XYZ file of N, CA and C in Angstrom:
588
model
N 12.292 49.960 14.859
C 12.518 48.523 14.803
C 12.377 48.073 13.348
N 13.347 47.310 12.806
C 13.278 46.905 11.403
C 12.169 45.888 11.164
N 11.635 45.916 9.935
C 10.585 44.961 9.556
C 11.195 43.572 9.448
N 10.618 42.615 10.150
C 11.170 41.258 10.150
C 10.418 40.337 9.193
N 9.530 40.887 8.408
C 8.792 40.071 7.453
C 7.727 39.253 8.165
N 7.025 38.402 7.425
C 5.967 37.608 8.054
C 6.550 36.621 9.055
N 5.879 36.450 10.166
C 6.372 35.507 11.170
C 6.119 34.079 10.717
N 6.823 33.156 11.346
C 6.695 31.736 10.980
C 5.305 31.207 11.304
N 4.624 31.869 12.280
C 3.325 31.369 12.689
C 2.175 31.850 11.816
N 2.313 32.995 11.187
C 1.166 33.506 10.437
C 1.402 33.408 8.937
N 0.470 32.798 8.215
C 0.620 32.716 6.769
C 0.531 34.113 6.163
N 1.152 34.304 5.023
C 1.127 35.615 4.381
C -0.292 35.954 3.962
N -0.586 37.269 3.950
C -1.926 37.725 3.578
C -2.208 37.355 2.131
N -3.449 37.019 1.886
C -3.848 36.674 0.526
C -3.615 35.205 0.203
N -2.937 34.501 1.072
C -2.678 33.078 0.854
C -3.842 32.297 1.463
N -4.684 31.734 0.609
C -5.881 31.043 1.096
C -5.589 29.613 1.525
N -4.447 29.091 1.113
C -4.100 27.729 1.483
C -3.311 27.760 2.796
N -3.719 26.924 3.716
C -3.034 26.864 4.997
C -1.641 26.288 4.789
N -0.662 26.831 5.484
C 0.703 26.352 5.376
C 0.782 24.977 6.054
N 1.317 24.011 5.345
C 1.432 22.653 5.859
C 2.493 22.600 6.949
N 2.161 22.022 8.066
C 3.111 21.899 9.173
C 3.965 20.648 8.935
N 5.055 20.842 8.215
C 5.909 19.704 7.867
C 6.581 19.100 9.096
N 6.874 19.928 10.096
C 7.489 19.397 11.304
C 6.557 18.414 12.010
N 5.279 18.782 12.115
C 4.302 17.884 12.738
C 4.165 16.606 11.915
N 4.189 16.761 10.590
C 4.098 15.601 9.705
C 5.314 14.697 9.901
N 6.496 15.305 9.980
C 7.718 14.525 10.206
C 7.652 13.787 11.542
N 7.156 14.453 12.569
C 7.036 13.812 13.884
C 6.093 12.608 13.812
N 4.983 12.771 13.102
C 4.035 11.667 12.931
C 4.714 10.510 12.203
N 5.430 10.821 11.118
C 6.135 9.777 10.366
C 7.138 9.062 11.263
N 7.872 9.827 12.066
C 8.867 9.220 12.954
C 8.206 8.345 14.017
N 7.105 8.819 14.595
C 6.390 8.038 15.612
C 5.831 6.746 15.024
N 5.336 6.825 13.787
C 4.759 5.649 13.124
C 5.832 4.799 12.429
N 7.090 5.265 12.493
C 8.244 4.568 11.893
C 8.062 4.401 10.378
N 7.534 5.449 9.735
C 7.289 5.430 8.289
C 8.575 5.767 7.549
N 8.949 4.878 6.626
C 10.175 5.057 5.846
C 9.880 5.717 4.507
N 8.750 5.368 3.930
C 8.394 5.860 2.605
C 6.881 5.971 2.528
N 6.404 7.067 1.953
C 4.962 7.271 1.853
C 4.636 7.954 0.535
N 3.569 7.505 -0.109
C 3.103 8.128 -1.340
C 1.591 8.244 -1.289
N 1.068 9.357 -1.799
C -0.378 9.546 -1.883
C -0.687 10.249 -3.198
N -1.454 9.603 -4.046
C -1.828 10.212 -5.317
C -2.081 9.154 -6.375
N -2.244 9.566 -7.649
C -2.491 8.599 -8.720
C -1.251 7.746 -8.991
N -1.451 6.459 -9.172
C -0.343 5.539 -9.435
C -0.215 5.282 -10.933
N 0.838 5.773 -11.537
C 1.125 5.462 -12.940
C 2.172 4.356 -12.962
N 2.331 3.726 -14.110
C 3.332 2.654 -14.230
C 4.728 3.198 -13.906
N 5.068 4.369 -14.473
C 6.412 4.921 -14.250
C 6.615 5.307 -12.786
N 5.567 5.788 -12.134
C 5.673 6.153 -10.723
C 5.879 4.917 -9.854
N 5.172 3.841 -10.170
C 5.372 2.581 -9.440
C 6.830 2.150 -9.560
N 7.399 2.270 -10.772
C 8.802 1.894 -10.991
C 9.749 2.786 -10.200
N 9.517 4.105 -10.235
C 10.413 5.037 -9.546
C 10.377 4.844 -8.028
N 9.183 4.674 -7.475
C 9.076 4.437 -6.028
C 9.725 3.092 -5.694
N 9.547 2.107 -6.586
C 10.180 0.804 -6.397
C 11.696 0.911 -6.354
N 12.274 1.742 -7.237
C 13.733 1.948 -7.228
C 14.168 2.592 -5.914
N 13.421 3.604 -5.472
C 13.746 4.276 -4.210
C 13.669 3.282 -3.046
N 12.660 2.423 -3.067
C 12.495 1.416 -2.026
C 13.676 0.436 -2.024
N 14.056 -0.039 -3.217
C 15.208 -0.958 -3.318
C 16.477 -0.309 -2.775
N 16.714 0.956 -3.186
C 17.905 1.672 -2.713
C 17.891 1.822 -1.198
N 16.722 2.120 -0.648
C 16.597 2.272 0.797
C 16.927 0.946 1.497
N 16.359 -0.137 1.006
C 16.579 -1.449 1.622
C 18.050 -1.853 1.530
N 18.697 -1.546 0.387
C 20.133 -1.842 0.248
C 20.946 -1.007 1.228
N 20.589 0.279 1.348
C 21.287 1.170 2.265
C 21.135 0.748 3.716
N 20.028 0.094 3.999
C 19.759 -0.373 5.355
C 20.324 -1.767 5.593
N 20.931 -2.333 4.543
C 21.472 -3.696 4.602
C 20.425 -4.712 5.041
N 19.225 -4.554 4.505
C 18.154 -5.507 4.810
C 18.544 -6.884 4.270
N 18.152 -7.919 4.975
C 18.412 -9.281 4.501
C 17.810 -9.426 3.114
N 18.510 -10.153 2.235
C 18.064 -10.291 0.841
C 16.645 -10.827 0.743
N 16.309 -11.818 1.579
C 14.959 -12.392 1.518
C 13.908 -11.376 1.951
N 14.193 -10.593 2.994
C 13.253 -9.570 3.460
C 13.089 -8.490 2.398
N 14.200 -8.058 1.801
C 14.145 -7.019 0.766
C 13.303 -7.487 -0.418
N 13.486 -8.732 -0.820
C 12.716 -9.299 -1.932
C 11.232 -9.348 -1.591
N 10.904 -9.773 -0.373
C 9.502 -9.884 0.040
C 8.835 -8.512 0.171
N 9.563 -7.535 0.712
C 9.020 -6.177 0.843
C 8.753 -5.609 -0.549
N 9.739 -5.727 -1.433
C 9.600 -5.205 -2.792
C 8.463 -5.931 -3.519
N 8.387 -7.248 -3.362
C 7.332 -8.038 -3.999
C 5.945 -7.629 -3.527
N 5.802 -7.405 -2.223
C 4.501 -6.975 -1.677
C 4.143 -5.599 -2.221
N 5.118 -4.692 -2.262
C 4.883 -3.340 -2.791
C 4.409 -3.405 -4.249
N 5.102 -4.178 -5.068
C 4.750 -4.281 -6.494
C 3.368 -4.908 -6.656
N 3.109 -5.990 -5.949
C 1.815 -6.681 -6.044
C 0.667 -5.735 -5.682
N 0.815 -5.027 -4.577
C -0.254 -4.153 -4.103
C -0.493 -2.969 -5.042
N 0.594 -2.320 -5.478
C 0.428 -1.142 -6.336
C -0.096 -1.521 -7.716
N 0.373 -2.635 -8.260
C -0.130 -3.056 -9.575
C -1.596 -3.485 -9.488
N -1.983 -4.126 -8.383
C -3.393 -4.493 -8.209
C -4.275 -3.248 -8.179
N -3.816 -2.219 -7.480
C -4.577 -0.963 -7.403
C -4.700 -0.347 -8.789
N -3.602 -0.301 -9.507
C -3.593 0.286 -10.857
C -4.513 -0.492 -11.804
N -4.410 -1.819 -11.766
C -5.250 -2.658 -12.637
C -6.727 -2.516 -12.291
N -7.025 -2.428 -10.995
C -8.418 -2.285 -10.573
C -9.011 -0.990 -11.124
N -8.289 0.119 -10.942
C -8.777 1.421 -11.419
C -8.967 1.402 -12.941
N -8.019 0.769 -13.643
C -8.122 0.678 -15.110
C -9.329 -0.158 -15.517
N -9.595 -1.233 -14.786
C -10.736 -2.104 -15.114
C -12.065 -1.371 -14.929
N -12.061 -0.359 -14.049
C -13.271 0.434 -13.799
C -13.369 1.638 -14.732
N -12.290 1.894 -15.484
C -12.274 3.046 -16.380
C -12.189 4.364 -15.629
N -11.605 4.336 -14.419
C -11.532 5.529 -13.593
C -10.423 6.455 -14.053
N -10.619 7.767 -13.850
C -9.579 8.736 -14.179
C -8.557 8.788 -13.032
N -7.500 9.597 -13.217
C -6.419 9.669 -12.225
C -6.907 10.048 -10.837
N -7.871 10.950 -10.770
C -8.371 11.403 -9.474
C -9.042 10.251 -8.723
N -9.813 9.435 -9.459
C -10.496 8.292 -8.835
C -9.521 7.151 -8.546
N -8.410 7.137 -9.284
C -7.453 6.037 -9.179
C -6.342 6.322 -8.173
N -6.569 7.251 -7.265
C -5.552 7.598 -6.267
C -5.356 6.461 -5.265
N -4.153 6.398 -4.741
C -3.832 5.387 -3.738
C -2.926 6.002 -2.690
N -2.895 5.370 -1.539
C -1.951 5.734 -0.481
C -1.118 4.492 -0.202
N 0.198 4.650 -0.264
C 1.126 3.540 -0.051
C 2.110 3.956 1.043
N 2.286 3.096 2.033
C 3.186 3.399 3.147
C 4.061 2.178 3.433
N 5.371 2.429 3.544
C 6.298 1.381 3.982
C 6.834 1.849 5.333
N 6.730 0.998 6.349
C 7.153 1.369 7.697
C 7.879 0.202 8.352
N 8.372 0.438 9.564
C 8.950 -0.634 10.382
C 8.137 -0.696 11.662
N 7.891 -1.905 12.164
C 7.194 -1.996 13.439
C 8.224 -2.008 14.570
N 7.755 -2.083 15.796
C 8.654 -2.004 16.940
C 9.637 -3.171 17.002
N 9.289 -4.295 16.358
C 10.194 -5.452 16.329
C 11.163 -5.380 15.155
N 11.066 -4.300 14.357
C 11.982 -4.135 13.226
C 11.507 -4.774 11.935
N 10.298 -5.347 11.939
C 9.766 -5.953 10.712
C 9.257 -4.853 9.785
N 9.296 -5.125 8.496
C 8.767 -4.167 7.517
C 7.260 -4.341 7.396
N 6.563 -3.218 7.297
C 5.111 -3.221 7.154
C 4.776 -2.473 5.865
N 4.188 -3.197 4.914
C 3.801 -2.600 3.637
C 2.278 -2.443 3.665
N 1.813 -1.207 3.514
C 0.379 -0.926 3.539
C 0.001 -0.150 2.284
N -1.162 -0.457 1.756
C -1.662 0.285 0.597
C -3.176 0.345 0.686
N -3.729 1.472 0.242
C -5.172 1.643 0.273
C -5.653 2.423 -0.928
N -6.884 2.137 -1.330
C -7.488 2.834 -2.468
C -9.007 2.738 -2.394
N -9.652 3.582 -3.175
C -11.112 3.567 -3.260
C -11.531 2.410 -4.161
N -12.566 1.684 -3.730
C -13.124 0.571 -4.505
C -14.648 0.663 -4.462
N -15.309 -0.024 -5.384
C -16.756 -0.161 -5.247
C -16.990 -0.987 -3.983
N -17.971 -0.601 -3.179
C -18.189 -1.244 -1.878
C -18.351 -2.754 -1.989
N -19.061 -3.221 -3.015
C -19.279 -4.660 -3.168
C -17.953 -5.386 -3.440
N -17.070 -4.761 -4.225
C -15.750 -5.356 -4.490
C -14.909 -5.366 -3.219
N -14.998 -4.282 -2.453
C -14.251 -4.192 -1.202
C -14.665 -5.250 -0.203
N -15.975 -5.500 -0.127
C -16.490 -6.520 0.789
C -15.966 -7.903 0.398
N -16.001 -8.202 -0.898
C -15.513 -9.503 -1.390
C -14.017 -9.660 -1.109
N -13.258 -8.584 -1.339
C -11.811 -8.629 -1.109
C -11.493 -8.779 0.380
N -12.224 -8.071 1.226
C -12.018 -8.180 2.676
C -12.305 -9.608 3.148
N -13.346 -10.231 2.585
C -13.653 -11.626 2.948
C -12.517 -12.552 2.534
N -11.956 -12.293 1.344
C -10.845 -13.112 0.854
C -9.621 -12.952 1.764
N -9.284 -11.708 2.115
C -8.127 -11.441 2.986
C -8.345 -12.083 4.358
N -9.535 -11.919 4.932
C -9.814 -12.497 6.250
C -9.778 -14.023 6.219
N -10.214 -14.595 5.103
C -10.124 -16.050 4.941
C -8.683 -16.532 4.931
N -7.820 -15.802 4.211
C -6.391 -16.155 4.162
C -5.725 -15.953 5.523
N -6.149 -14.914 6.229
C -5.561 -14.610 7.542
C -5.809 -15.736 8.547
N -6.864 -16.499 8.326
C -7.210 -17.582 9.254
C -6.422 -18.871 8.982
N -5.681 -18.910 7.859
C -4.961 -20.130 7.481
C -3.542 -20.149 8.028
N -3.050 -21.365 8.357
C -1.652 -21.489 8.760
C -0.789 -21.665 7.501
N 0.526 -21.761 7.677
C 1.453 -21.814 6.536
C 1.185 -23.020 5.621
N 0.873 -24.173 6.202
C 0.600 -25.359 5.384
C -0.668 -25.177 4.554
N -1.699 -24.625 5.178
C -2.962 -24.398 4.466
C -2.779 -23.349 3.363
N -1.927 -22.343 3.608
C -1.643 -21.328 2.582
C -0.906 -21.944 1.405
N 0.006 -22.856 1.694
C 0.756 -23.540 0.623
C -0.209 -24.356 -0.239
N -1.141 -25.055 0.407
C -2.149 -25.839 -0.311
C -3.044 -24.930 -1.149
N -3.472 -23.814 -0.566
C -4.325 -22.853 -1.292
C -3.604 -22.291 -2.502
N -2.306 -22.037 -2.355
C -1.503 -21.504 -3.458
C -1.439 -22.517 -4.604
N -1.188 -23.778 -4.260
C -1.116 -24.830 -5.287
C -2.459 -25.000 -5.989
N -3.553 -24.950 -5.219
C -4.887 -25.082 -5.815
C -5.178 -23.912 -6.755
N -4.794 -22.702 -6.348
C -5.021 -21.511 -7.169
C -4.208 -21.585 -8.463
N -2.996 -22.143 -8.375
C -2.148 -22.299 -9.564
C -2.803 -23.212 -10.598
N -3.522 -24.217 -10.137
C -4.153 -25.196 -11.041
C -5.425 -24.664 -11.697
N -6.029 -23.638 -11.085
C -7.280 -23.093 -11.634
C -7.017 -22.383 -12.964
N -7.964 -22.501 -13.908
C -7.791 -21.744 -15.151
C -7.886 -20.248 -14.870
N -7.069 -19.478 -15.562
C -7.078 -18.026 -15.361
C -8.322 -17.420 -15.973
N -8.881 -16.444 -15.282
C -10.063 -15.734 -15.761
C -9.612 -14.696 -16.780
N -10.054 -14.863 -18.026
C -9.626 -13.957 -19.095
C -10.076 -12.524 -18.845
N -11.203 -12.333 -18.173
C -11.705 -10.976 -17.945
C -10.838 -10.206 -16.960
N -10.328 -10.869 -15.930
C -9.503 -10.151 -14.958
C -8.089 -9.981 -15.495
N -7.669 -10.894 -16.383
C -6.343 -10.781 -16.968
C -5.231 -11.012 -15.964
N -5.530 -11.655 -14.863
C -4.502 -11.906 -13.859
C -4.754 -13.254 -13.209
N -3.876 -13.614 -12.309
C -4.021 -14.868 -11.592
C -5.008 -14.761 -10.452
N -5.835 -13.753 -10.452
C -6.908 -13.509 -9.477
C -6.725 -14.228 -8.162
N -6.053 -13.593 -7.236
C -5.912 -14.150 -5.903
C -4.568 -14.790 -5.631
N -3.836 -15.157 -6.689
C -2.540 -15.808 -6.520
C -1.559 -14.894 -5.790
N -1.519 -13.631 -6.186
C -0.613 -12.674 -5.551
C -0.946 -12.465 -4.085
N -2.232 -12.437 -3.786
C -2.681 -12.259 -2.406
C -2.253 -13.449 -1.547
N -2.436 -14.648 -2.083
C -2.024 -15.858 -1.352
C -0.508 -15.864 -1.166
N 0.224 -15.462 -2.206
C 1.679 -15.431 -2.124
C 2.140 -14.447 -1.041
N 1.513 -13.275 -0.977
C 1.866 -12.309 0.077
C 1.574 -12.897 1.456
N 0.436 -13.581 1.583
C 0.079 -14.195 2.867
C 1.112 -15.249 3.268
N 1.636 -15.983 2.279
C 2.647 -17.009 2.556
C 3.962 -16.391 3.029
N 4.328 -15.255 2.458
C 5.606 -14.612 2.783
C 5.540 -13.760 4.048
N 4.336 -13.369 4.441
C 4.169 -12.477 5.593
C 4.516 -13.184 6.899
N 5.009 -12.404 7.874
C 5.341 -12.978 9.184
C 4.154 -12.915 10.143
N 3.090 -12.227 9.722
C 1.838 -12.157 10.483
C 0.689 -12.331 9.498
N -0.498 -12.697 9.973
C -1.641 -12.782 9.048
C -1.912 -11.424 8.383
N -2.338 -11.467 7.122
C -2.716 -10.244 6.423
C -3.828 -9.558 7.201
N -3.867 -8.237 7.136
C -4.925 -7.478 7.820
C -5.464 -6.432 6.856
N -6.772 -6.200 6.924
C -7.371 -5.186 6.055
C -8.444 -4.416 6.813
N -8.742 -3.235 6.278
C -9.809 -2.397 6.817
C -10.620 -1.909 5.628
N -11.942 -1.971 5.749
C -12.834 -1.471 4.706
C -13.677 -0.368 5.326
N -13.473 0.857 4.866
C -14.204 2.008 5.402
C -15.203 2.483 4.357
N -16.477 2.413 4.690
C -17.514 2.807 3.732
C -17.502 4.300 3.471
N -17.722 4.657 2.220
C -17.838 6.051 1.800
C -19.290 6.296 1.418
N -19.736 7.542 1.362
C -21.159 7.817 1.131
C -21.689 7.516 -0.267
N -20.824 7.279 -1.244
C -21.285 7.159 -2.636
C -21.340 5.728 -3.174
N -21.497 4.740 -2.291
C -21.526 3.344 -2.750
C -20.136 2.782 -2.965
N -19.155 3.565 -2.558
C -17.771 3.102 -2.646
C -17.219 2.930 -1.235
N -16.009 2.432 -1.165
C -15.360 2.238 0.122
C -13.861 2.420 -0.062
N -13.160 2.652 1.043
C -11.711 2.747 0.996
C -11.164 1.460 1.590
N -10.440 0.707 0.772
C -9.896 -0.590 1.196
C -8.414 -0.434 1.504
N -7.993 -0.853 2.697
C -6.590 -0.801 3.100
C -6.118 -2.218 3.420
N -4.920 -2.541 2.932
C -4.326 -3.851 3.187
C -2.966 -3.655 3.828
N -2.665 -4.480 4.844
C -1.375 -4.420 5.527
C -0.699 -5.786 5.480
N 0.575 -5.773 5.058
C 1.370 -6.984 5.015
C 2.613 -6.750 5.863
N 2.845 -7.616 6.842
C 4.029 -7.517 7.700
C 5.027 -8.567 7.238
N 6.228 -8.100 6.877
C 7.281 -9.013 6.383
C 8.267 -9.304 7.508
């Protein structure tokens, strides 16, 4: 009987890394309706490249212009916030990793999710802010946005601190949702979900 080489089920000898089951991963992505997923350090150029891929995907899907703009805007806001946060902490690429997922829900709406490691105290404050916005209706969000616009910008944060979050809440078709999972080292993993 001729040698058929290593079987598909058994990894080759000497290979200490388990073979990734891409089929199972694909099935999970399909079940979760995931269109695009990234996991790793977010650089400026990577944010741009993933953004281009996202735009091309939305154009190919003939997404409504307003939905495409809102999905892209949420993606940019979330990824840049993660990048700026890691930079403000002086973290290296390994600490500055993020997970970004763009999916569709059963009603066909786009779901933009992003998560990253944060100091637990920062995560708690951010979760309170997100939950506060989630409790507001569209009129109250519009008022909050106008009030935030009038506030002087904090020079230390170098951003409109909270303006982007309020804007995402205004554009979302459902209240913003977040999860804060505590880690053992005084840090936490913060995940934010925006449904467009």
